[in-house]
Amino acid sequence: MTPGGTSRHHGLCLWTLAIFLLVLTARLGETTSGYDPYKVLGVSRSASQAEVKKAYKILAKEWHPDKNKDPEAENMFIKVSKSYEILSNEERRANFDRYGQVDENQPFGRSHHQQFRSFHNFYFDETSFHFTRSRDFADSKYLLHHAQFNSDILPDSHKRPYLIKVTSEWCFACIRVEPVWKEIVQELEPLGVGIGIVDLGYELRLANQLGAHSAPSIIGLLNGRVTFFRQAIVRQHLRQFVDDLLPPNLVEKITDDNSQHFLDNWHVENKPSVLLFDQDSNVPMVYRLTAFAFRDYVHFGYVDQGDTHNIQLLSQFNINSYAPTMLLFKEDTSKPVDIIQARGMKRQVMDEFVSNNKFLQVPRLVNQQLFDELCPIKQFHRRRKYCVLLITSEDQAFLPPNKAFLDFATFNRKDVLRFAYVYQRQQQPLCQALLPNQAVVSPQVVILERRSPAGKVLYRSVIGGWNGSEEDKSRLLEHLELVQKDPTYLTSDATLPELNNEMAPIFLIQWMNAARDYIHQIYDDLLYSNWREMMPILSLIFSALFILFGTVIIQAFSEPGETKPRKPATKEQPQSDDDTSNRSATFSRPPKKDFVEVTELTDVTYTSNLVKLRPGHINVVLVLTNASKNALLRKFAKEVFSFSGPVFTGDDLSDASFSSGSRRKSRSRSRSSSDSRSRSHSREDARFKKGSNRATSIEVHHKLDRLGLWMERLMEGTLPRWHVPSWPSLQPAENIYTES
């Protein structure tokens, strides 16, 4: 190659490299400046959280896909939501301000890698490998974050079930289930099922909270409880999975035989009743989801129009069999108060229908939640709500006045008036606050207005009570007209206590339900070998087994004298006259098994019981004379026995004695708080002076009155101690001389 050709080739390479770097720089700049959450929300970098939130609300309302038909509305709404997520989190906002990061938990510098990857995609189309590295914008609105999950999703799971997908980037298996996931989302979301997506790479803390450690995973969430989907990911299985999450007794199957009992149950349930008539033999999922959302307010039933056992019911209410029909009943079970009929009934229509009729005409106040919703606290003058409360009883004599109050409320119903009744026996604190020192011998009517969450109300009781007569109706109607014209007509005030929850299940039922759920969870975890979630349970089980078997082993290898009862004394062999005389001379009898044994301290037992005393043992030695032995030995045995473990039974203490003829080496053990053992010995000194005989037996008996206190201080270690380097040798008994 000629030098000129080489130079031209070298120059061409330089130009190509320069163009490459120029395109790369432009691409990086475009990517860096392409997305700015501040610009999307239209706020400055110094904007406060209140300003960010205000801007987000305005833009979210403007670009919501349901209200804005612009083709770019959905993408813009996603960008607005993403921008608010970044700027509302101080940590993520700081990361963006410093490094331009927009993804949570993204390490510094990763955005540059993604920019290079975007430039790489400029030359190579990766769609030919059927792998999408960037997340679909349609899935972005379902992304869940840890704080959002705990503040919004968990509480909302008590109103509707959630289907959550756990995924991650570079997950080939996640791509295979994506078509099925999109189909089931399009089917279940219009029915009211919540949808969520958790990215295992960015939301590891949330994934750990859910117990999801691999992708892809499908999770069901209902009432705060997490359930994993274990079958093949197909549309039919996922639909059945969501259906199985719902409680089985949400909707009652109704026929001609039980229809009247179902409608009359409003007395017990204190709820309206809804009947759905449809051709399907199974309860539609949309109806079960509606029943779950309003289970605390309405009792739901389902009638299969194709069942021959429902002919009378269809004829009674003139049901059209060509379209689903919903009937809502309240106190009057002969005719519905509302009816709706439509083909392909939507969830939104059902919710609106039930929500407008979720209270009886005159409901009974059975808990605080119902009281708060029925009689809300006054906030503005135009939103005043007056609660007309009948204080009555469930006795048979009160039924006519109660029925008359229901009729009055039905004909005089207004938006500003709420009628209710309460049983005095079930809500005594409430009735006592409104009618102090008054016994309800006849029904009473009280008109009240709630003023504060603390329970403060203004009220006025209708004088004369309520018997349901025309005079009572006229008087009550006059009071209601006056209070609507002049709110100051309510002249009394009181602070109401919180209502008793009459519908709360008893503790045993709550415990059984909790135990059932716990057993079901253990079975599910064992069946599918979810060892990560099973570790706490297994740890608890093995700890209990270790404690149980450890106790058995300790008892098996412990000292036989402590754990095994003493065997009854064998029959003594006939003894010689010399032995008998020795025993009578020393006033010794064999002690019973449940008394402390006091051993005589002699030159033989001196070495074994005192000099060679094992560590941890305590010996108490009592020095006696012949004159004081009979009186003090009995009391000594009683006082020492109370520190030896067993309880003193009050039996004859003459059984507590000492032996000299046989000089048995048996010892009694007493336990202190530090597991020390105390063995008591008595030494009889036969050579005390006779001057001690001048003390009376009463004076001698009181010499050990404070022995119990002394023993307590001994066990506590508060007595002064002296160190004895070595015990002296004991002289023969005939050479010992001790003064008393």
XYZ file of C-alpha atoms in Angstrom:
740
model
C 0.000 0.000 0.000
C 1.279 3.422 -0.909
C 2.028 5.963 1.785
C -0.747 8.149 0.486
C -3.237 5.282 0.659
C -2.146 4.483 4.178
C -2.540 8.101 5.207
C -5.997 8.286 3.647
C -7.025 5.029 5.359
C -5.721 6.316 8.700
C -7.609 9.585 8.232
C -10.819 7.701 7.377
C -10.533 5.697 10.613
C -10.070 8.874 12.600
C -13.131 10.429 10.964
C -15.179 7.296 11.671
C -14.079 7.311 15.313
C -14.908 11.004 15.613
C -18.389 10.472 14.147
C -18.896 7.515 16.518
C -17.923 9.584 19.562
C -20.104 12.475 18.398
C -23.152 10.243 18.017
C -22.404 8.610 21.385
C -22.122 11.991 23.119
C -25.358 13.209 21.555
C -27.090 9.982 22.531
C -25.882 10.211 26.115
C -26.927 13.822 26.357
C -30.328 13.016 24.931
C -30.824 10.174 27.421
C -29.613 12.205 30.358
C -31.847 15.144 29.662
C -34.760 13.130 28.273
C -36.496 12.576 31.623
C -36.637 15.124 34.413
C -39.276 14.651 37.134
C -39.114 18.351 37.975
C -40.007 19.272 34.399
C -42.751 16.646 34.232
C -44.461 18.043 37.345
C -43.609 21.618 36.463
C -41.929 22.470 39.778
C -38.552 23.911 40.640
C -35.744 21.954 42.270
C -36.322 23.854 45.510
C -40.033 23.017 45.606
C -41.396 21.770 48.934
C -43.229 18.511 49.403
C -46.535 20.354 49.599
C -45.878 22.014 46.228
C -44.861 18.691 44.678
C -48.009 17.013 45.973
C -50.232 19.840 44.752
C -48.706 19.731 41.272
C -49.085 15.959 41.147
C -52.786 16.085 42.037
C -53.487 18.651 39.314
C -51.604 16.750 36.618
C -52.926 13.341 37.683
C -56.479 14.624 37.403
C -55.724 16.218 34.043
C -53.984 13.201 32.437
C -55.975 10.362 33.975
C -56.754 7.928 31.111
C -60.384 7.564 32.211
C -60.973 11.313 31.872
C -58.548 12.324 29.128
C -59.048 10.665 25.734
C -55.729 11.898 24.330
C -53.665 8.966 22.946
C -50.687 10.126 25.001
C -52.729 10.447 28.202
C -51.746 7.036 29.562
C -48.014 7.567 29.002
C -48.187 11.045 30.474
C -50.095 9.772 33.500
C -47.413 7.124 34.091
C -44.658 9.742 33.857
C -46.491 12.003 36.301
C -46.916 9.132 38.775
C -43.281 8.092 38.410
C -42.099 11.653 38.923
C -44.153 11.999 42.074
C -42.745 8.716 43.410
C -39.223 10.063 42.963
C -39.745 13.558 44.342
C -41.948 12.503 47.268
C -39.165 10.237 48.542
C -36.369 12.350 49.994
C -33.695 9.706 49.418
C -34.602 9.100 45.794
C -34.933 12.832 45.216
C -31.442 13.413 46.593
C -30.045 10.635 44.371
C -31.586 12.254 41.311
C -30.285 15.705 42.260
C -26.757 14.361 42.715
C -26.412 11.610 40.131
C -29.469 11.815 37.905
C -30.728 8.425 39.095
C -34.429 7.706 38.688
C -34.559 4.090 39.886
C -34.708 3.228 43.580
C -31.844 1.163 44.999
C -29.854 1.814 41.821
C -26.125 2.164 42.541
C -24.301 5.215 41.302
C -23.120 4.873 37.756
C -25.731 2.371 36.667
C -27.607 5.041 34.738
C -24.507 5.527 32.586
C -24.450 1.809 31.899
C -28.069 1.961 30.827
C -27.266 4.918 28.593
C -24.560 2.912 26.912
C -26.996 0.051 26.559
C -29.489 2.415 24.922
C -26.793 3.451 22.453
C -26.055 -0.216 21.909
C -29.696 -0.749 21.013
C -29.362 2.069 18.488
C -27.316 -0.317 16.323
C -28.683 -3.761 17.335
C -32.329 -4.715 17.494
C -32.645 -7.015 20.503
C -36.286 -7.769 19.774
C -35.085 -10.509 17.459
C -34.105 -12.418 20.633
C -37.628 -11.904 22.095
C -36.196 -10.292 25.210
C -37.274 -6.882 26.492
C -34.943 -5.268 28.975
C -36.991 -2.128 29.550
C -40.205 -2.439 31.535
C -43.491 -2.089 29.678
C -45.164 1.254 30.342
C -48.511 -0.554 30.785
C -47.085 -2.398 33.818
C -45.638 0.705 35.442
C -48.943 1.734 37.010
C -49.080 -1.614 38.862
C -45.593 -1.359 40.389
C -45.658 -1.624 44.174
C -43.267 -0.048 46.651
C -42.709 -1.046 50.248
C -44.240 2.053 51.824
C -47.158 2.115 49.408
C -47.861 -1.567 50.025
C -48.094 -1.156 53.806
C -50.036 2.098 53.770
C -52.491 1.430 50.913
C -52.528 -2.142 49.642
C -52.637 -4.004 52.970
C -55.652 -2.050 54.329
C -57.406 -2.288 50.968
C -56.964 -6.073 50.943
C -59.745 -6.230 53.556
C -62.142 -4.949 50.879
C -60.946 -6.779 47.775
C -58.392 -9.460 46.814
C -55.089 -8.621 45.142
C -53.207 -10.608 42.526
C -49.499 -9.750 42.643
C -46.773 -10.824 40.222
C -43.161 -10.991 41.381
C -40.752 -10.457 38.498
C -37.251 -9.199 37.771
C -35.063 -8.111 34.931
C -33.137 -10.753 32.958
C -35.836 -13.297 33.858
C -36.583 -15.477 30.816
C -39.327 -17.403 32.636
C -41.076 -14.088 33.404
C -41.287 -13.376 29.679
C -43.008 -16.693 29.010
C -45.829 -15.973 31.499
C -46.302 -12.365 30.340
C -49.066 -13.115 27.763
C -51.090 -15.085 30.324
C -50.591 -12.346 32.912
C -51.898 -9.657 30.560
C -54.970 -11.735 29.752
C -55.866 -12.373 33.387
C -55.295 -8.701 34.273
C -57.655 -7.592 31.534
C -60.250 -10.067 32.782
C -60.027 -9.589 36.567
C -59.298 -5.883 36.931
C -62.756 -4.790 35.656
C -64.298 -7.156 38.220
C -62.609 -5.266 41.044
C -59.539 -7.436 41.704
C -56.471 -5.420 42.673
C -53.363 -5.893 40.525
C -49.762 -5.396 41.625
C -46.234 -6.042 40.379
C -43.140 -6.358 42.565
C -39.710 -6.036 40.983
C -37.416 -8.410 42.852
C -34.362 -6.347 41.924
C -35.636 -2.967 43.130
C -38.046 -3.939 45.906
C -36.156 -6.651 47.755
C -37.501 -5.572 51.144
C -41.099 -5.851 49.940
C -40.354 -9.209 48.324
C -38.949 -10.500 51.630
C -42.032 -9.252 53.446
C -44.215 -11.198 51.032
C -41.973 -14.259 51.296
C -41.189 -14.227 47.567
C -37.599 -15.256 46.855
C -37.770 -16.235 43.191
C -39.247 -14.946 39.958
C -41.722 -15.391 38.487
C -44.104 -15.860 41.433
C -47.834 -15.205 41.670
C -49.222 -14.138 45.052
C -52.767 -13.681 46.284
C -53.451 -11.151 49.055
C -56.697 -11.051 51.041
C -57.344 -9.692 54.537
C -53.596 -9.104 54.877
C -52.830 -12.805 54.352
C -50.414 -13.897 51.624
C -51.156 -17.023 49.554
C -48.848 -18.377 46.846
C -50.110 -19.693 43.535
C -48.679 -23.213 43.096
C -50.167 -24.477 39.829
C -49.303 -24.045 36.169
C -49.670 -20.419 35.110
C -52.693 -20.584 32.815
C -55.694 -18.282 32.739
C -58.230 -20.786 34.093
C -56.020 -21.700 37.062
C -55.363 -18.068 37.944
C -59.062 -17.233 37.829
C -59.898 -20.190 40.062
C -57.068 -19.170 42.403
C -58.600 -15.726 42.929
C -62.047 -17.265 43.388
C -60.684 -19.627 46.052
C -59.175 -16.716 47.982
C -62.663 -15.458 48.848
C -64.445 -16.939 51.899
C -66.813 -19.780 50.937
C -69.840 -18.470 52.879
C -70.076 -15.009 51.317
C -73.203 -15.793 49.291
C -75.996 -18.105 50.390
C -77.754 -20.328 47.847
C -81.489 -19.519 47.977
C -84.388 -21.748 46.976
C -88.143 -21.743 47.557
C -87.575 -23.589 50.834
C -85.228 -21.152 52.563
C -86.069 -17.838 50.870
C -88.392 -16.564 53.601
C -85.958 -17.466 56.365
C -83.218 -15.630 54.468
C -85.293 -12.447 54.117
C -86.541 -12.507 57.716
C -83.001 -12.785 59.027
C -82.632 -8.988 59.040
C -83.734 -9.050 62.706
C -80.625 -11.018 63.645
C -78.113 -9.765 61.078
C -79.260 -6.125 61.308
C -78.565 -5.855 57.563
C -80.511 -5.471 54.314
C -80.721 -8.513 52.057
C -79.787 -8.692 48.369
C -80.917 -11.426 45.983
C -79.280 -11.980 42.599
C -81.208 -13.986 40.000
C -79.118 -15.437 37.158
C -78.990 -18.430 34.815
C -75.591 -19.707 35.960
C -75.544 -22.609 38.410
C -72.426 -21.164 40.089
C -72.308 -17.779 41.760
C -70.603 -15.299 39.376
C -67.253 -14.027 40.590
C -68.279 -10.395 40.183
C -71.157 -10.992 42.590
C -68.891 -12.702 45.140
C -66.430 -9.808 44.934
C -69.270 -7.359 45.578
C -70.443 -9.469 48.504
C -66.937 -9.444 49.992
C -66.657 -5.656 49.702
C -70.014 -5.078 51.479
C -70.059 -8.122 53.775
C -70.246 -5.911 56.880
C -73.359 -4.112 55.650
C -75.482 -6.422 53.467
C -76.519 -10.088 53.487
C -76.177 -11.665 50.017
C -78.103 -14.519 48.430
C -78.094 -16.131 44.975
C -80.963 -17.740 43.065
C -80.291 -20.070 40.129
C -83.068 -19.400 37.613
C -82.484 -22.740 35.947
C -83.159 -24.702 39.148
C -86.648 -26.232 39.299
C -86.769 -25.621 43.069
C -87.004 -21.859 42.477
C -90.164 -21.627 40.336
C -92.276 -20.167 43.125
C -89.647 -17.551 43.941
C -89.375 -16.449 40.301
C -93.128 -16.130 40.049
C -93.483 -14.251 43.350
C -91.187 -11.413 42.276
C -91.933 -11.610 38.527
C -88.313 -12.191 37.529
C -87.308 -11.866 33.867
C -85.158 -14.879 33.051
C -83.368 -13.210 30.136
C -81.204 -10.842 32.183
C -79.589 -10.905 35.649
C -81.769 -9.209 38.273
C -80.865 -7.835 41.718
C -83.499 -7.229 44.402
C -82.789 -5.424 47.674
C -84.984 -5.962 50.741
C -85.080 -4.174 54.060
C -87.583 -4.499 56.914
C -90.502 -5.231 54.567
C -89.752 -8.652 53.086
C -92.878 -8.776 50.898
C -91.515 -6.363 48.297
C -88.042 -5.042 47.448
C -87.124 -1.418 48.068
C -84.915 -1.318 44.985
C -84.390 -3.382 41.858
C -81.886 -3.432 39.007
C -81.828 -5.547 35.863
C -79.229 -5.509 33.088
C -77.380 -7.813 30.745
C -73.692 -8.191 31.576
C -74.050 -6.406 34.888
C -70.901 -4.391 35.653
C -69.134 -4.294 38.990
C -69.458 -0.519 39.180
C -73.243 -0.761 38.784
C -73.452 -3.378 41.530
C -71.339 -1.315 43.912
C -73.462 1.771 43.400
C -76.684 -0.202 43.834
C -75.572 -1.758 47.136
C -73.820 1.344 48.455
C -77.015 3.402 48.195
C -78.941 0.839 50.272
C -76.462 -0.548 52.793
C -78.511 0.454 55.873
C -81.943 -0.604 57.031
C -84.732 1.959 57.295
C -84.201 1.961 61.070
C -81.018 0.030 61.895
C -80.059 -1.031 65.396
C -76.846 0.488 66.741
C -74.705 -2.568 67.425
C -71.184 -1.126 67.272
C -69.282 2.142 67.087
C -68.501 1.845 63.375
C -72.192 1.745 62.458
C -72.880 4.713 64.731
C -70.087 6.731 63.092
C -71.363 6.055 59.578
C -75.045 6.459 60.328
C -74.689 9.579 62.469
C -71.527 11.339 61.279
C -69.866 14.145 63.180
C -70.935 17.631 62.146
C -68.336 19.352 59.945
C -70.201 22.145 58.171
C -73.502 23.872 58.784
C -75.033 22.535 55.582
C -73.999 18.979 56.393
C -75.826 18.645 59.683
C -77.109 15.170 60.460
C -79.600 14.667 63.276
C -79.881 11.181 64.727
C -83.339 10.233 66.010
C -82.652 7.443 68.485
C -85.247 5.139 70.030
C -84.119 3.609 73.342
C -86.144 0.449 73.736
C -85.953 -3.252 74.583
C -86.285 -6.583 72.803
C -89.101 -7.756 75.087
C -92.395 -8.731 73.545
C -94.204 -5.758 75.138
C -91.971 -3.309 73.246
C -92.698 -4.716 69.769
C -95.762 -2.507 68.956
C -93.949 0.774 69.817
C -90.918 -0.399 67.824
C -93.082 -1.160 64.796
C -94.774 2.255 65.084
C -91.352 3.962 65.161
C -90.372 2.095 61.991
C -93.532 3.254 60.221
C -92.920 6.834 61.334
C -89.335 6.764 60.046
C -90.429 5.297 56.702
C -92.921 8.101 56.018
C -90.767 10.966 57.356
C -87.394 10.056 55.928
C -85.119 12.971 54.981
C -81.450 13.259 54.165
C -80.824 15.369 57.241
C -82.524 12.842 59.563
C -81.186 9.407 60.479
C -83.416 7.034 62.429
C -82.025 4.244 64.602
C -82.824 2.301 67.738
C -80.821 0.730 70.528
C -81.472 -1.933 73.146
C -80.854 -0.653 76.642
C -79.582 -4.000 77.963
C -76.878 -4.249 75.304
C -75.843 -0.565 75.383
C -76.281 0.465 79.013
C -73.415 3.040 79.109
C -74.876 4.898 76.112
C -78.396 4.908 77.541
C -77.147 6.024 80.953
C -75.337 8.995 79.367
C -78.466 10.129 77.491
C -81.015 9.289 80.202
C -79.149 9.610 83.507
C -80.776 7.908 86.491
C -83.773 6.814 84.433
C -84.966 3.242 84.030
C -86.518 2.505 80.658
C -89.979 1.249 81.569
C -91.276 2.465 78.200
C -89.485 3.417 74.976
C -87.841 6.854 74.905
C -86.890 9.021 71.904
C -83.762 11.211 71.876
C -82.745 13.649 69.125
C -78.984 14.225 69.047
C -76.224 15.793 66.981
C -72.644 14.621 67.243
C -70.081 17.406 67.663
C -66.634 15.839 68.181
C -64.818 12.508 67.770
C -64.375 12.414 71.543
C -68.080 11.634 71.893
C -69.531 15.067 72.668
C -73.160 15.441 71.546
C -75.973 17.934 71.849
C -79.321 16.274 72.417
C -82.899 16.672 73.559
C -85.180 13.934 74.814
C -88.823 13.912 73.749
C -90.948 14.316 76.879
C -93.674 11.756 77.360
C -91.811 8.771 75.905
C -92.941 6.791 72.883
C -95.889 4.414 72.705
C -96.564 4.728 68.989
C -99.826 6.640 69.340
C -100.871 9.398 66.982
C -100.191 11.904 69.728
C -96.629 10.621 70.093
C -96.096 10.871 66.335
C -97.354 14.463 66.250
C -95.168 15.437 69.198
C -92.036 13.865 67.627
C -92.757 15.476 64.255
C -93.049 18.875 65.957
C -89.689 18.386 67.691
C -88.018 17.449 64.412
C -89.353 20.536 62.637
C -88.111 22.781 65.433
C -84.612 21.306 65.520
C -84.254 21.676 61.739
C -85.208 25.340 61.946
C -83.163 26.163 65.028
C -80.161 23.957 65.961
C -80.024 25.595 69.408
C -83.195 23.670 70.208
C -80.881 20.888 71.406
C -80.278 22.213 74.916
C -78.516 19.291 76.643
C -74.996 18.057 76.125
C -73.194 14.847 77.075
C -70.138 12.789 76.268
C -71.078 9.386 74.914
C -68.929 6.303 75.574
C -67.911 3.959 72.800
C -70.614 1.483 71.889
C -70.312 -2.187 72.736
C -69.720 -4.430 69.719
C -72.718 -6.758 69.878
C -71.693 -8.599 66.703
C -68.166 -9.438 67.817
C -67.560 -13.211 67.890
C -66.752 -14.783 71.214
C -63.139 -15.462 72.084
C -63.413 -19.213 71.480
C -64.621 -18.705 67.907
C -61.852 -16.179 67.231
C -59.283 -18.606 68.608
C -60.635 -21.482 66.511
C -60.572 -19.373 63.337
C -57.004 -18.280 64.019
C -55.968 -21.885 64.721
C -57.619 -23.051 61.509
C -55.776 -20.452 59.440
C -52.499 -21.329 61.149
C -52.932 -25.063 60.517
C -53.850 -24.367 56.907
C -50.703 -22.287 56.489
C -48.521 -25.014 58.020
C -50.085 -27.629 55.751
C -49.576 -25.456 52.689
C -45.939 -24.798 53.575
C -45.233 -28.460 54.253
C -46.991 -29.536 51.064
C -44.937 -27.243 48.868
C -41.727 -27.304 50.945
C -41.547 -23.581 51.507
C -38.698 -23.954 53.979
C -37.873 -20.262 54.233
C -41.296 -19.527 55.682
C -41.291 -22.742 57.711
C -38.064 -21.987 59.571
C -39.720 -20.042 62.463
C -42.292 -22.810 62.938
C -39.695 -25.576 62.787
C -37.500 -23.673 65.226
C -40.400 -23.431 67.667
C -41.193 -27.141 67.371
C -37.583 -28.266 67.847
C -37.146 -25.891 70.808
C -40.175 -27.418 72.512
C -38.923 -30.947 71.854
C -35.460 -30.045 73.138
C -36.883 -28.645 76.368
C -39.130 -31.685 76.837
C -36.470 -34.336 76.254
C -33.845 -32.279 78.056
C -35.987 -32.287 81.179
C -36.444 -36.053 80.950
C -32.693 -36.621 80.531
C -31.839 -34.355 83.462
C -34.274 -36.179 85.692
C -32.935 -39.526 84.553
C -29.315 -38.683 85.427
C -30.007 -36.674 88.595
C -29.148 -38.020 92.047
C -31.595 -40.759 93.011
C -32.098 -39.325 96.481
C -33.595 -36.116 95.036
C -35.954 -37.493 92.412
C -37.002 -40.870 93.794
C -39.142 -41.259 96.884
C -37.589 -43.075 99.761
C -38.522 -46.686 100.097
C -40.432 -47.593 103.243
C -38.221 -48.838 106.017
C -37.860 -52.593 106.074
C -38.930 -54.526 109.059
C -36.191 -54.385 111.684
C -34.584 -57.588 112.787
C -34.816 -58.554 116.461
C -32.096 -56.861 118.377
C -30.183 -57.773 121.450
C -30.875 -56.457 124.900
C -27.708 -54.360 124.763
C -28.863 -52.548 121.649
C -32.266 -51.966 123.179
C -30.768 -50.499 126.318
C -28.526 -48.194 124.294
C -31.487 -46.881 122.260
C -33.570 -46.233 125.367
C -30.642 -44.489 127.007
C -30.264 -42.044 124.178
C -33.993 -41.442 123.659
C -33.652 -42.345 119.974
C -36.243 -43.774 117.611
C -35.970 -44.242 113.814
C -37.288 -41.011 112.190
C -40.168 -41.065 109.747
C -39.406 -40.558 106.090
C -40.959 -37.050 105.897
C -38.992 -35.498 108.771
C -35.500 -34.127 109.012
C -33.111 -36.537 110.660
C -30.995 -35.117 113.469
C -27.774 -37.046 113.903
C -25.715 -37.116 117.076
C -22.252 -35.661 116.555
C -19.711 -38.084 118.024
C -16.042 -38.766 117.525
C -17.020 -41.087 114.647
C -19.441 -38.783 112.765
C -17.288 -35.722 113.522
C -14.842 -36.505 110.715
C -17.340 -37.630 108.076
C -20.028 -34.992 108.685
C -18.015 -31.926 109.675
C -14.336 -32.166 108.876
C -14.903 -33.680 105.415
C -17.974 -31.600 104.603
C -18.394 -31.300 100.826
C -18.478 -27.835 99.221
C -21.973 -26.374 98.941
C -23.222 -28.098 102.093
C -24.168 -26.397 105.338
C -24.084 -28.104 108.737
C -25.945 -26.661 111.710
C -24.634 -27.992 115.038
C -26.675 -27.637 118.229
C -24.875 -28.014 121.550
C -27.166 -29.375 124.270
C -27.082 -30.520 127.861
C -28.933 -33.380 129.417
C -31.345 -30.912 131.035
C -32.178 -28.943 127.851
C -32.068 -31.775 125.360
C -35.668 -32.911 125.664
C -37.109 -29.401 125.299
C -34.788 -27.934 122.657
C -34.283 -30.932 120.393
C -37.991 -31.050 119.489
C -38.124 -27.345 118.666
C -34.819 -27.526 116.805
C -36.209 -30.237 114.521
C -39.254 -28.117 113.773
C -37.321 -24.927 112.945
C -34.686 -26.681 110.822
C -37.263 -28.777 108.979
C -38.886 -25.648 107.490
C -35.603 -24.940 105.637
C -35.179 -28.478 104.302
C -37.711 -28.299 101.441
C -40.823 -30.268 102.563
C -43.678 -28.514 104.304
C -44.081 -29.127 108.018
C -47.211 -31.234 108.527
C -47.631 -30.675 112.220
C -47.208 -34.360 113.117
C -45.659 -35.428 116.367
C -42.227 -33.903 116.501
C -41.043 -36.544 118.857
C -40.326 -38.484 115.665
C -37.445 -36.081 114.988
C -34.668 -37.533 117.106
C -31.098 -38.615 117.012
C -29.438 -42.004 117.190
C -26.374 -42.979 119.151
C -26.429 -46.724 119.515
C -26.550 -47.483 115.801
C -24.760 -44.195 114.829
C -26.315 -44.291 111.385
C -24.684 -42.147 108.758
C -27.935 -41.068 106.987
C -28.226 -37.357 106.394
C -31.142 -35.075 105.605
C -30.770 -32.515 102.855
C -32.421 -29.106 102.825
C -32.573 -26.799 99.795
C -31.913 -23.100 99.848
C -32.449 -20.620 96.960
C -28.913 -21.383 95.759
C -29.490 -25.196 95.834
C -27.230 -25.505 98.904
C -27.851 -28.423 101.205
C -28.179 -28.120 104.957
C -27.626 -31.049 107.247
C -28.406 -30.636 110.909
C -26.571 -32.435 113.639
C -26.944 -32.383 117.386
C -24.204 -33.115 119.793
C -25.060 -34.198 123.282
C -22.438 -33.270 125.841
C -22.838 -35.394 128.943
C -20.460 -33.323 131.101
C -22.196 -29.969 131.486
C -22.337 -28.403 134.905
C -25.375 -29.148 137.014
C -25.970 -25.427 137.570
C -27.935 -25.270 134.365
C -30.682 -27.364 135.909
C -31.852 -24.236 137.756
C -33.429 -22.871 134.504
C -37.048 -23.754 134.178
C -38.374 -25.714 131.213
C -40.203 -22.603 129.920
C -37.024 -20.525 129.842
C -35.172 -23.313 128.044
C -37.961 -23.670 125.486
C -37.643 -19.995 124.461
C -33.921 -20.191 123.791
C -34.568 -21.108 120.115
C -37.360 -18.622 119.415
C -35.185 -16.608 117.002
C -33.608 -19.633 115.323
C -35.859 -19.201 112.243
C -34.686 -15.616 111.717
C -31.099 -16.700 112.211
C -31.538 -19.473 109.613
C -33.017 -17.024 107.081
C -30.012 -14.720 107.488
C -27.753 -17.750 107.147
C -29.357 -18.718 103.836
C -29.204 -15.129 102.603
C -25.507 -14.915 103.469
C -25.874 -11.835 105.685
C -24.412 -13.385 108.858
C -20.787 -12.644 109.732
C -18.430 -15.492 108.894
C -15.156 -16.771 110.335
C -12.592 -18.730 108.432
C -11.391 -21.947 110.101
C -8.086 -23.035 108.516
C -8.431 -26.608 109.792
C -10.722 -28.475 112.134
C -9.127 -29.631 115.397
C -9.063 -33.275 116.276
C -11.865 -34.359 118.591
C -10.799 -35.745 121.970
C -12.450 -38.849 123.350
C -15.813 -38.187 124.913
C -14.662 -39.000 128.427
C -11.980 -36.229 128.294
C -14.283 -33.424 127.016
C -15.464 -30.852 129.500
C -17.808 -28.143 128.277
C -19.473 -25.484 130.391
C -23.048 -24.635 129.667
